Short mmCIF file of C-alpha atoms and ligand atoms in Angstrom, two decimals:
data_model
loop_
_atom_site.label_atom_id
_atom_site.label_comp_id
_atom_site.label_asym_id
_atom_site.label_seq_id
_atom_site.Cartn_x
_atom_site.Cartn_y
_atom_site.Cartn_z
CA MET Y 142 27.85 25.28 9.82
CA ALA Y 143 27.06 28.56 11.59
CA ARG Y 144 26.74 28.06 15.28
CA LYS Y 145 25.38 30.70 17.63
CA VAL Y 146 27.39 30.82 20.84
CA VAL Y 147 25.49 32.66 23.53
CA CYS Y 148 28.30 32.85 26.08
CA PRO Y 149 31.91 31.78 25.43
CA PRO Y 150 32.58 28.26 26.75
CA ASN Y 151 35.18 28.10 29.51
CA LYS Y 152 38.57 26.55 28.84
CA GLN Y 153 37.76 23.10 30.20
CA ALA Y 154 34.52 22.87 28.24
CA ARG Y 155 36.40 23.89 25.11
CA ALA Y 156 38.99 21.21 25.69
CA ASN Y 157 36.24 18.62 26.16
CA GLN Y 158 34.59 19.71 22.97
CA HIS Y 159 37.84 19.33 21.04
CA PHE Y 160 38.37 15.91 22.51
CA ILE Y 161 34.89 14.72 21.54
CA LEU Y 162 35.29 16.10 18.03
CA ALA Y 163 38.69 14.46 17.65
CA VAL Y 164 37.33 11.07 18.70
CA TYR Y 165 34.39 11.45 16.35
CA ASN Y 166 36.55 12.45 13.38
CA ALA Y 167 39.10 9.76 14.09
CA SER Y 168 36.53 7.00 14.09
CA PHE Y 169 34.81 8.33 10.97
CA PHE Y 170 37.97 8.90 8.95
CA SER Y 171 39.83 5.85 10.16
CA ALA Y 172 36.97 3.68 8.96
CA ARG Y 173 37.30 5.39 5.60
CA SER Y 174 41.06 5.00 5.35
CA ILE Y 175 40.85 1.30 6.19
CA ASP Y 176 38.36 1.01 3.35
CA PHE Y 177 40.72 2.84 0.96
CA ALA Y 178 43.49 0.43 1.85
CA MET Y 179 41.29 -2.60 1.30
CA SER Y 180 40.30 -1.52 -2.16
CA GLU Y 181 43.80 -2.38 -3.40
CA ASN Y 182 43.31 -6.15 -3.36
CA ASP Y 183 40.05 -6.13 -5.20
CA GLU Y 184 38.41 -9.57 -5.29
CA PRO Y 185 36.38 -10.87 -7.04
CA GLU Y 186 37.00 -9.23 -10.39
CA LYS Y 187 34.54 -6.65 -11.70
CA LEU Y 188 32.44 -7.81 -14.65
CA TRP Y 189 32.96 -4.36 -16.18
CA GLY Y 190 36.59 -3.93 -15.10
CA GLY Y 191 38.28 -4.04 -18.56
CA ARG Y 192 38.74 -0.31 -19.16
CA PHE Y 193 39.76 0.50 -15.58
CA THR Y 194 43.34 0.73 -14.35
CA GLU Y 195 42.61 1.60 -10.75
CA ALA Y 196 40.56 -0.36 -8.27
CA THR Y 197 37.26 1.09 -7.10
CA ASP Y 198 37.45 3.08 -3.92
CA ALA Y 199 36.10 0.87 -1.16
CA PHE Y 200 33.70 3.52 0.04
CA VAL Y 201 32.43 4.08 -3.51
CA GLU Y 202 32.02 0.35 -3.90
CA ASP Y 203 29.77 0.26 -0.84
CA PHE Y 204 28.03 3.46 -1.78
CA THR Y 205 27.09 2.32 -5.27
CA ALA Y 206 26.28 -1.29 -4.46
CA SER Y 207 22.64 -2.35 -4.31
CA VAL Y 208 23.00 -6.06 -3.61
CA ASP Y 209 21.98 -5.67 0.02
CA PHE Y 210 18.48 -4.82 -1.06
CA ASP Y 211 18.09 -5.86 -4.70
CA GLN Y 212 18.84 -9.52 -3.90
CA ARG Y 213 15.10 -9.58 -3.31
CA LEU Y 214 14.80 -9.60 -7.12
CA ALA Y 215 16.92 -12.75 -7.49
CA GLN Y 216 14.18 -15.17 -8.56
CA TYR Y 217 12.81 -12.66 -11.08
CA ASP Y 218 16.32 -12.01 -12.39
CA ILE Y 219 16.76 -15.73 -12.94
CA GLN Y 220 13.37 -16.02 -14.61
CA GLY Y 221 14.29 -13.16 -16.96
CA SER Y 222 17.73 -14.60 -17.71
CA ILE Y 223 16.30 -18.01 -18.56
CA ALA Y 224 13.83 -16.48 -21.00
CA HIS Y 225 16.62 -14.38 -22.51
CA ALA Y 226 18.90 -17.42 -22.92
CA ARG Y 227 16.14 -19.43 -24.59
CA MET Y 228 15.49 -16.59 -26.98
CA LEU Y 229 19.23 -16.35 -27.77
CA GLU Y 230 19.19 -20.03 -28.62
CA GLN Y 231 16.12 -19.68 -30.84
CA ALA Y 232 17.84 -16.81 -32.63
CA GLY Y 233 20.91 -18.99 -33.21
CA ILE Y 234 23.09 -16.85 -30.94
CA LEU Y 235 23.63 -19.60 -28.35
CA THR Y 236 23.99 -23.30 -29.08
CA SER Y 237 21.47 -25.61 -27.48
CA GLN Y 238 24.23 -26.99 -25.21
CA GLU Y 239 25.12 -23.50 -24.06
CA ASN Y 240 21.47 -22.71 -23.46
CA SER Y 241 20.92 -25.91 -21.46
CA ALA Y 242 23.99 -25.25 -19.36
CA ILE Y 243 22.81 -21.70 -18.65
CA VAL Y 244 19.25 -22.74 -17.83
CA ASP Y 245 20.35 -25.60 -15.57
CA GLY Y 246 22.96 -23.41 -13.91
CA LEU Y 247 20.49 -20.61 -13.26
CA GLU Y 248 17.90 -23.01 -11.88
CA ALA Y 249 20.46 -24.47 -9.52
CA ILE Y 250 21.51 -21.00 -8.40
CA GLY Y 251 17.86 -20.12 -7.81
CA LYS Y 252 17.53 -23.12 -5.53
CA ASP Y 253 20.73 -22.25 -3.68
CA ILE Y 254 19.45 -18.73 -3.07
CA LEU Y 255 16.12 -20.01 -1.74
CA ALA Y 256 17.96 -22.42 0.53
CA GLY Y 257 20.20 -19.63 1.82
CA ASN Y 258 23.30 -21.18 0.26
CA PHE Y 259 24.42 -18.22 -1.78
CA GLU Y 260 27.09 -15.81 -0.76
CA TRP Y 261 26.30 -12.30 -1.90
CA SER Y 262 29.25 -10.07 -2.61
CA THR Y 263 29.21 -6.28 -2.43
CA GLU Y 264 32.19 -6.16 -4.79
CA LEU Y 265 29.88 -7.58 -7.44
CA GLU Y 266 27.59 -4.61 -6.85
CA ASP Y 267 24.13 -5.93 -7.52
CA VAL Y 268 21.92 -8.98 -7.83
CA HIS Y 269 22.47 -9.20 -11.59
CA MET Y 270 26.26 -9.39 -11.49
CA ASN Y 271 26.28 -11.65 -8.46
CA ILE Y 272 24.15 -14.21 -10.24
CA GLU Y 273 25.98 -13.89 -13.54
CA ALA Y 274 29.38 -14.28 -11.90
CA ARG Y 275 28.18 -17.31 -9.98
CA LEU Y 276 26.81 -18.81 -13.20
CA THR Y 277 30.17 -18.48 -14.95
CA GLU Y 278 31.91 -19.93 -11.92
CA ARG Y 279 29.54 -22.89 -12.15
CA ILE Y 280 29.30 -23.60 -15.89
CA GLY Y 281 32.35 -21.89 -17.34
CA ASP Y 282 32.48 -19.86 -20.57
CA ALA Y 283 28.84 -20.40 -21.59
CA GLY Y 284 27.93 -18.25 -18.57
CA LYS Y 285 29.84 -15.34 -20.09
CA LYS Y 286 27.59 -15.45 -23.15
CA LEU Y 287 24.35 -14.88 -21.24
CA HIS Y 288 24.71 -11.11 -21.33
CA THR Y 289 24.77 -11.02 -25.16
CA GLY Y 290 22.27 -8.49 -26.51
CA ARG Y 291 21.32 -7.35 -23.04
CA SER Y 292 22.36 -4.74 -20.49
CA ARG Y 293 21.70 -4.39 -16.80
CA ASN Y 294 19.52 -1.44 -17.74
CA ASP Y 295 16.88 -3.50 -19.52
CA GLN Y 296 17.53 -6.37 -17.13
CA VAL Y 297 16.76 -4.43 -13.95
CA ALA Y 298 13.72 -2.77 -15.51
CA THR Y 299 12.44 -6.23 -16.42
CA ASP Y 300 13.14 -7.67 -12.97
CA ILE Y 301 11.32 -4.92 -11.16
CA ARG Y 302 8.32 -5.28 -13.47
CA LEU Y 303 8.17 -9.03 -12.84
CA TYR Y 304 8.46 -8.41 -9.10
CA LEU Y 305 5.77 -5.77 -9.15
CA ARG Y 306 3.36 -7.79 -11.27
CA ASP Y 307 3.61 -10.61 -8.77
CA SER Y 308 3.24 -8.23 -5.85
CA ILE Y 309 0.15 -6.62 -7.37
CA ASP Y 310 -1.48 -10.03 -7.80
CA ARG Y 311 -0.77 -10.96 -4.19
CA LEU Y 312 -1.94 -7.63 -2.83
CA CYS Y 313 -5.14 -7.85 -4.86
CA ASP Y 314 -5.82 -11.28 -3.36
CA GLN Y 315 -5.37 -9.76 0.07
CA ILE Y 316 -7.72 -6.88 -0.71
CA VAL Y 317 -10.33 -9.36 -1.91
CA HIS Y 318 -9.91 -11.26 1.33
CA VAL Y 319 -10.56 -8.10 3.40
CA GLN Y 320 -13.60 -7.43 1.22
CA ARG Y 321 -14.93 -10.92 1.91
CA VAL Y 322 -14.58 -10.35 5.65
CA LEU Y 323 -16.41 -7.03 5.34
CA LEU Y 324 -19.17 -8.63 3.29
CA GLU Y 325 -19.72 -11.21 6.02
CA ILE Y 326 -20.03 -8.45 8.62
CA ALA Y 327 -22.32 -6.41 6.36
CA LYS Y 328 -24.64 -9.37 5.86
CA ARG Y 329 -24.70 -10.15 9.58
CA GLU Y 330 -25.26 -6.51 10.56
CA ALA Y 331 -27.62 -5.45 7.78
CA GLN Y 332 -30.30 -4.56 10.35
CA THR Y 333 -27.97 -3.08 12.99
CA ILE Y 334 -28.66 0.59 13.42
CA MET Y 335 -25.94 3.11 14.18
CA PRO Y 336 -25.70 6.87 13.93
CA GLY Y 337 -24.36 8.12 10.61
CA PHE Y 338 -22.12 11.17 10.92
CA THR Y 339 -21.23 14.25 8.97
CA HIS Y 340 -18.66 16.60 10.52
CA LEU Y 341 -18.41 13.84 13.13
CA GLN Y 342 -21.78 15.05 14.45
CA VAL Y 343 -24.75 12.70 14.50
CA ALA Y 344 -26.53 13.21 11.17
CA GLN Y 345 -28.97 10.42 10.26
CA PRO Y 346 -29.34 6.80 11.31
CA VAL Y 347 -27.69 4.26 9.04
CA THR Y 348 -27.14 0.54 9.24
CA PHE Y 349 -23.79 -0.86 10.29
CA GLY Y 350 -23.91 -3.15 7.27
CA HIS Y 351 -24.24 -0.12 5.02
CA HIS Y 352 -21.23 1.46 6.66
CA MET Y 353 -19.18 -1.72 6.07
CA MET Y 354 -20.25 -1.71 2.44
CA ALA Y 355 -18.77 1.78 2.04
CA TRP Y 356 -15.36 0.23 2.78
CA VAL Y 357 -16.05 -2.57 0.32
CA GLU Y 358 -16.63 0.07 -2.36
CA MET Y 359 -13.41 1.91 -1.59
CA LEU Y 360 -11.43 -1.31 -1.79
CA ALA Y 361 -13.20 -2.18 -5.05
CA ARG Y 362 -11.86 1.04 -6.56
CA ASP Y 363 -8.39 0.16 -5.25
CA LEU Y 364 -8.64 -3.18 -7.01
CA GLU Y 365 -9.60 -1.46 -10.25
CA ARG Y 366 -6.68 0.92 -9.93
CA PHE Y 367 -4.24 -1.94 -9.33
CA SER Y 368 -5.53 -3.87 -12.28
CA ASP Y 369 -5.24 -0.81 -14.50
CA CYS Y 370 -1.72 -0.11 -13.25
CA ARG Y 371 -0.83 -3.77 -13.86
CA LYS Y 372 -1.41 -3.27 -17.61
CA ARG Y 373 1.40 -0.75 -17.74
CA VAL Y 374 3.62 -2.83 -15.47
CA ASN Y 375 3.18 -5.80 -17.75
CA THR Y 376 5.25 -4.70 -20.73
CA MET Y 377 8.77 -5.91 -21.38
CA PRO Y 378 11.92 -3.78 -21.53
CA LEU Y 379 14.28 -6.68 -22.46
CA GLY Y 380 15.88 -6.18 -25.84
CA SER Y 381 16.30 -2.46 -25.25
CA ALA Y 382 19.75 -3.28 -23.90
CA ALA Y 383 21.61 -0.24 -22.54
CA LEU Y 384 19.40 2.29 -24.33
CA ALA Y 385 19.49 1.87 -28.09
CA GLY Y 386 18.55 -1.78 -28.61
CA THR Y 387 20.98 -4.40 -29.89
CA SER Y 388 22.57 -5.37 -33.18
CA PHE Y 389 21.77 -9.07 -32.58
CA PRO Y 390 18.76 -10.62 -34.35
CA ILE Y 391 16.71 -10.97 -31.17
CA ASP Y 392 13.05 -12.00 -30.96
CA ARG Y 393 11.52 -9.80 -28.29
CA ASN Y 394 8.03 -11.23 -28.73
CA TYR Y 395 9.32 -14.67 -27.91
CA THR Y 396 10.98 -13.44 -24.70
CA ALA Y 397 7.86 -11.46 -23.75
CA GLU Y 398 5.66 -14.47 -24.31
CA GLN Y 399 7.82 -16.68 -22.09
CA LEU Y 400 7.68 -14.16 -19.28
CA GLY Y 401 3.94 -13.55 -19.60
CA PHE Y 402 4.35 -9.91 -20.64
CA SER Y 403 1.61 -8.56 -22.89
CA HIS Y 404 4.17 -7.12 -25.33
CA PRO Y 405 7.69 -5.67 -25.54
CA CYS Y 406 8.05 -1.95 -24.71
CA SER Y 407 7.93 0.07 -27.93
CA ASN Y 408 10.84 2.44 -27.45
CA SER Y 409 14.21 1.33 -26.15
CA LEU Y 410 15.11 4.70 -24.59
CA ASP Y 411 11.79 4.89 -22.79
CA ALA Y 412 11.92 1.25 -21.75
CA VAL Y 413 15.14 1.53 -19.74
CA SER Y 414 14.27 4.82 -18.11
CA ASP Y 415 10.52 4.54 -17.52
CA ARG Y 416 9.52 4.26 -13.88
CA ASP Y 417 5.99 5.66 -14.30
CA PHE Y 418 4.57 2.28 -13.45
CA LEU Y 419 6.28 2.38 -10.06
CA ILE Y 420 4.84 5.80 -9.35
CA GLU Y 421 1.39 4.61 -10.39
CA PHE Y 422 1.77 1.65 -8.12
CA ALA Y 423 2.92 3.82 -5.22
CA ALA Y 424 -0.01 6.18 -5.80
CA THR Y 425 -2.47 3.31 -5.80
CA ALA Y 426 -0.84 1.86 -2.69
CA SER Y 427 -1.06 5.28 -1.05
CA LEU Y 428 -4.80 5.37 -1.70
CA VAL Y 429 -5.23 1.93 -0.18
CA MET Y 430 -3.30 3.16 2.85
CA ILE Y 431 -5.44 6.29 3.01
CA HIS Y 432 -8.53 4.07 3.04
CA LEU Y 433 -7.09 1.84 5.74
CA SER Y 434 -5.98 4.88 7.69
CA ARG Y 435 -9.47 6.40 7.59
CA PHE Y 436 -10.94 3.08 8.60
CA SER Y 437 -8.40 2.88 11.42
CA GLU Y 438 -9.42 6.28 12.69
CA GLU Y 439 -13.01 5.04 12.93
CA LEU Y 440 -11.99 1.84 14.69
CA VAL Y 441 -9.94 3.82 17.20
CA LEU Y 442 -12.89 6.10 17.90
CA TRP Y 443 -15.48 3.34 17.92
CA SER Y 444 -13.51 1.22 20.36
CA SER Y 445 -13.16 4.08 22.87
CA ALA Y 446 -15.27 4.11 26.03
CA GLN Y 447 -17.05 7.23 24.73
CA PHE Y 448 -18.30 5.45 21.59
CA GLY Y 449 -18.26 1.80 22.61
CA PHE Y 450 -19.59 0.71 19.20
CA ILE Y 451 -17.11 -2.12 18.75
CA GLU Y 452 -14.59 -4.15 20.65
CA LEU Y 453 -11.35 -5.29 19.07
CA SER Y 454 -10.12 -8.69 20.09
CA ASP Y 455 -7.55 -8.74 22.91
CA SER Y 456 -5.09 -10.30 20.50
CA PHE Y 457 -5.11 -7.10 18.41
CA CYS Y 458 -4.64 -4.69 21.29
CA THR Y 459 -1.98 -3.97 23.86
CA GLY Y 460 -2.03 -2.80 27.46
CA SER Y 461 -0.32 0.05 29.20
CA SER Y 462 2.65 -0.42 31.49
CA ILE Y 463 1.25 2.08 33.98
CA MET Y 464 -2.55 2.10 33.57
CA PRO Y 465 -3.88 -1.37 34.30
CA GLN Y 466 -7.32 -0.68 32.81
CA LYS Y 467 -6.02 0.26 29.34
CA LYS Y 468 -6.64 -1.73 26.18
CA ASN Y 469 -5.09 0.22 23.34
CA PRO Y 470 -6.05 -0.20 19.67
CA ASP Y 471 -2.41 -0.39 18.58
CA VAL Y 472 -3.00 -2.23 15.32
CA PRO Y 473 -5.33 0.34 13.72
CA GLU Y 474 -3.17 3.13 15.12
CA LEU Y 475 -0.08 1.62 13.56
CA VAL Y 476 -1.81 1.14 10.21
CA ARG Y 477 -2.88 4.79 10.34
CA GLY Y 478 0.72 5.75 11.11
CA LYS Y 479 2.15 3.58 8.36
CA SER Y 480 0.14 5.44 5.74
CA GLY Y 481 2.76 8.18 6.20
CA ARG Y 482 5.66 6.09 5.03
CA VAL Y 483 3.81 4.83 1.93
CA ILE Y 484 2.82 8.37 0.94
CA GLY Y 485 6.44 9.36 1.62
CA HIS Y 486 7.64 6.70 -0.81
CA LEU Y 487 5.32 8.09 -3.49
CA MET Y 488 6.82 11.55 -2.99
CA GLY Y 489 10.32 10.05 -3.02
CA LEU Y 490 9.70 8.28 -6.33
CA LEU Y 491 8.21 11.35 -7.98
CA THR Y 492 11.19 13.39 -6.88
CA LEU Y 493 13.57 10.66 -8.01
CA MET Y 494 12.29 10.96 -11.57
CA LYS Y 495 11.68 14.65 -11.89
CA SER Y 496 14.96 15.78 -13.47
CA GLN Y 497 16.18 12.64 -15.14
CA THR Y 498 17.28 12.90 -18.72
CA LEU Y 499 16.86 9.93 -21.02
CA ALA Y 500 17.84 7.17 -20.79
CA TYR Y 501 18.99 5.09 -17.77
CA ASN Y 502 20.63 6.92 -14.87
CA LYS Y 503 22.03 5.39 -11.72
CA ASP Y 504 19.43 7.45 -9.81
CA ASN Y 505 17.04 4.66 -10.71
CA GLN Y 506 18.74 2.31 -8.32
CA GLU Y 507 16.96 4.34 -5.64
CA ASP Y 508 13.58 3.09 -6.89
CA LYS Y 509 13.84 -0.28 -5.18
CA GLU Y 510 13.83 0.32 -1.45
CA PRO Y 511 10.71 2.53 -1.52
CA ILE Y 512 8.88 0.03 -3.69
CA PHE Y 513 9.89 -2.97 -1.59
CA ASP Y 514 8.87 -1.16 1.56
CA THR Y 515 5.57 -0.09 0.02
CA VAL Y 516 4.75 -3.68 -0.91
CA GLU Y 517 5.79 -4.99 2.52
CA THR Y 518 3.87 -2.32 4.41
CA LEU Y 519 0.73 -2.82 2.40
CA LYS Y 520 0.96 -6.57 2.71
CA ASN Y 521 1.26 -6.39 6.49
CA CYS Y 522 -1.49 -3.81 6.90
CA LEU Y 523 -3.90 -5.87 4.80
CA LEU Y 524 -2.94 -8.98 6.69
CA ALA Y 525 -3.65 -7.21 9.98
CA TYR Y 526 -6.96 -5.87 8.71
CA GLY Y 527 -8.32 -9.18 7.47
CA ALA Y 528 -7.72 -10.83 10.84
CA MET Y 529 -8.66 -7.85 12.98
CA LEU Y 530 -12.03 -7.33 11.27
CA ALA Y 531 -12.87 -11.01 11.39
CA ASN Y 532 -12.44 -10.89 15.17
CA MET Y 533 -14.13 -7.55 15.79
CA LYS Y 534 -17.14 -7.59 18.14
CA VAL Y 535 -20.02 -5.26 17.36
CA ASN Y 536 -22.18 -3.69 20.13
CA PRO Y 537 -25.58 -3.13 18.47
CA LYS Y 538 -27.14 -1.80 21.69
CA THR Y 539 -24.67 1.04 22.15
CA MET Y 540 -24.95 1.96 18.50
CA TYR Y 541 -28.73 1.92 18.67
CA GLN Y 542 -28.78 4.22 21.69
CA ALA Y 543 -26.34 6.57 20.01
CA ALA Y 544 -28.45 6.58 16.83
CA LYS Y 545 -31.45 7.75 18.83
CA THR Y 546 -29.62 10.75 20.22
CA GLY Y 547 -28.68 13.92 18.40
CA PHE Y 548 -32.09 14.31 16.66
CA SER Y 549 -30.99 11.94 13.95
CA THR Y 550 -34.52 11.66 12.53
CA ALA Y 551 -35.01 15.42 12.08
CA THR Y 552 -34.67 15.10 8.29
CA ASP Y 553 -37.33 12.37 8.34
CA LEU Y 554 -39.69 14.82 10.03
CA ALA Y 555 -38.97 17.45 7.39
CA ASP Y 556 -39.58 14.88 4.61
CA TYR Y 557 -42.85 13.90 6.36
CA LEU Y 558 -44.02 17.51 6.25
CA VAL Y 559 -43.07 17.79 2.59
CA ARG Y 560 -45.20 14.73 1.86
CA LYS Y 561 -48.03 16.57 3.64
CA ASP Y 562 -47.68 19.48 1.24
CA THR Y 563 -45.38 21.75 3.24
CA PRO Y 564 -42.67 23.32 1.05
CA PHE Y 565 -39.24 21.93 2.04
CA ARG Y 566 -37.80 25.25 3.25
CA ASP Y 567 -40.81 25.80 5.54
CA ALA Y 568 -40.56 22.22 6.76
CA HIS Y 569 -36.86 22.79 7.56
CA GLU Y 570 -37.82 25.84 9.66
CA ILE Y 571 -40.61 23.96 11.50
CA VAL Y 572 -38.34 21.04 12.33
CA GLY Y 573 -35.64 23.45 13.49
CA LYS Y 574 -38.13 24.85 15.98
CA ALA Y 575 -39.14 21.37 17.14
CA VAL Y 576 -35.46 20.55 17.73
CA ARG Y 577 -35.04 23.79 19.69
CA LEU Y 578 -38.02 22.89 21.88
CA ALA Y 579 -36.62 19.40 22.47
CA ILE Y 580 -33.18 20.78 23.38
CA ASP Y 581 -34.69 23.35 25.76
CA THR Y 582 -36.77 20.71 27.51
CA ASP Y 583 -34.08 18.05 27.40
CA ARG Y 584 -36.08 15.58 25.31
CA GLU Y 585 -35.81 13.64 22.05
CA LEU Y 586 -38.08 14.55 19.12
CA ALA Y 587 -40.22 11.45 19.66
CA GLU Y 588 -40.89 12.64 23.21
CA LEU Y 589 -42.71 15.82 22.09
CA SER Y 590 -46.49 15.58 22.39
CA LEU Y 591 -48.79 15.70 19.37
CA LYS Y 592 -50.15 19.01 20.68
CA GLU Y 593 -46.66 20.50 20.76
CA PHE Y 594 -46.05 19.29 17.20
CA GLN Y 595 -49.36 20.67 15.99
CA ARG Y 596 -48.59 24.05 17.49
CA LEU Y 597 -45.62 24.11 15.11
CA SER Y 598 -47.56 22.77 12.11
CA PRO Y 599 -51.17 21.67 11.70
CA ASN Y 600 -49.95 19.26 9.01
CA ILE Y 601 -48.52 16.95 11.66
CA GLY Y 602 -50.73 14.00 12.59
CA ASP Y 603 -50.22 11.17 15.06
CA ASP Y 604 -48.63 9.05 12.32
CA VAL Y 605 -45.57 11.26 12.85
CA TYR Y 606 -44.28 8.96 15.59
CA ASP Y 607 -43.70 6.12 13.09
CA ILE Y 608 -41.27 8.19 11.09
CA LEU Y 609 -39.44 9.49 14.14
CA THR Y 610 -38.11 6.03 14.94
CA VAL Y 611 -34.63 5.15 13.74
CA GLU Y 612 -35.98 1.89 12.27
CA GLY Y 613 -38.48 3.85 10.18
CA SER Y 614 -35.77 6.23 9.09
CA VAL Y 615 -33.40 3.57 7.76
CA SER Y 616 -36.08 1.40 6.18
CA SER Y 617 -37.47 4.37 4.26
CA ARG Y 618 -34.13 4.82 2.47
CA ASN Y 619 -34.70 1.76 0.34
CA HIS Y 620 -33.43 2.82 -3.06
CA PHE Y 621 -30.27 1.62 -4.83
CA GLY Y 622 -27.30 2.73 -2.74
CA GLY Y 623 -29.50 3.45 0.30
CA THR Y 624 -29.07 2.27 3.89
CA ALA Y 625 -32.25 0.16 4.28
CA PRO Y 626 -31.50 -3.41 5.42
CA GLU Y 627 -32.86 -4.98 2.23
CA CYS Y 628 -30.68 -2.66 0.13
CA VAL Y 629 -27.62 -3.61 2.15
CA LEU Y 630 -28.34 -7.30 1.53
CA GLN Y 631 -28.73 -6.57 -2.18
CA ALA Y 632 -25.47 -4.57 -2.18
CA VAL Y 633 -23.72 -7.53 -0.53
CA LYS Y 634 -25.01 -9.81 -3.29
CA ASN Y 635 -23.90 -7.41 -6.02
CA ALA Y 636 -20.46 -7.08 -4.49
CA GLN Y 637 -20.14 -10.84 -4.09
CA ALA Y 638 -20.97 -11.29 -7.76
CA ARG Y 639 -18.17 -8.87 -8.67
CA LEU Y 640 -15.53 -10.68 -6.65
CA PRO Y 641 -13.28 -13.22 -8.33
CA THR Y 642 -14.70 -16.70 -7.77
CA ARG Y 643 -11.58 -17.80 -5.95
CA GLU Y 644 -8.57 -15.95 -4.61
CA SER Y 645 -5.53 -17.17 -6.53
CA LYS Y 646 -3.28 -19.23 -4.33
CA THR Y 647 -0.37 -17.13 -3.15
CA GLU Y 648 1.74 -17.43 -0.09
CA GLN Y 649 1.57 -14.31 2.07
N1 LIG P 879 21.74 -1.86 -9.78
C1 LIG P 879 21.34 -1.11 -10.90
C2 LIG P 879 19.93 -0.50 -10.66
O1 LIG P 879 19.32 -0.89 -9.75
C3 LIG P 879 21.30 -1.99 -12.10
C4 LIG P 879 21.52 -1.26 -13.39
C5 LIG P 879 22.88 -0.69 -13.46
N2 LIG P 879 23.14 -0.09 -14.73
C6 LIG P 879 24.19 0.70 -14.91
N3 LIG P 879 24.30 1.21 -16.10
N4 LIG P 879 25.01 1.03 -13.95
O2 LIG P 879 19.48 0.35 -11.37
#
């Protein structure tokens, strides 16, 4: 590494530097050489060790192992192995005794893992070989037959699909829950008037319920995207083996059916290397996070003293160690911040795939941590949102006052003039002048006298004051998709009808 030295270090400083470097190198390399030494007495035996004469370097063993993180797939791995064993029996490849021993053994191992009674070994590299080795230890030779007609390549692709399918279902339940909370708020606040913004400047009055329904819509699109992505997750790689399929008379439809997959993947090379579905998932998750992050930005602003539109419950905020008056919206801020890591995972996965030749490459082992973290992050953010929104207090008075400022009914005045036969462009000009007059005299539009209005346009009558109210403004926008209270209530009903009748029962 090129280092720019501005002035030569004196002798003592140089000696110190050498000392520090020596200590650093010694600790780094001694750790390595201890590892090298340990690799000699390699235990337990590798499941793929037959063609090797030398033991794996201890560092390489650690470097290539994935068991620390892929043990999260254990229950899915067991599910997949059971289906595979049953299929092998059906195809006459395993005897029914062998199959029963395998199934019972795997079920017992699954229970041990759940109970925390399973010792994971890095020497056995990953979740698949840990479980398989344990099975053989438990049931003997029948365990060694489980891997017939299968490879870890189709096995891991299957596991991750099962994991993701489950995760999508749980996340969708959580999104629906957040939607339900929003619908409650929208119904309750259908009449509550707030300023609507464009460019973060007051634009036109809207109802708070309408604003909540905008978030319901965004989440509805997220649900659609997840359910579309799920279709491509839900196909089965098993039977593709390492890359070319297997010479055994397997029945892939039977395995797929047992595992609830819609069908087996059509091309063995594609099946073991495809990670598109993970990228689609990460992209969909990123959009959910973008939505939550935008929402968070609004909650942070709205809960500030300057806005004062809402108050988050104390249990969702934190204080400051130095400023006693502070109540910080940490939860929405953190959700906004966490959008970065989820988007990062999407970029990581895209980059992971971009130069991979067919078929499986070890690169793919790097797909798991980003996906697990994406699922965890999304789960926690949705959990936080459901509870935070349910406890959010709304301040209709502050919002109402804010809606009345900033000439939010100027467009209503222009529309009024158009209805009185003034061309829209002329109306725009007239209203612009009225706004100027109000600014110059420090008044709201509704505070201008009829005479002042009529000086600007003879088309203005004293009925103008009805349309200058924020209530009049919102209730006039009473078409499908509009902000009028009755439309918000209708939108709530429509959204409720679209929701699943019951969230499927999943533990969080
Ligand atoms: N741990 C591996 C992964 O996550 C499992 C598949 C290993 N396959 C192989 N050919 N080395 O991708």
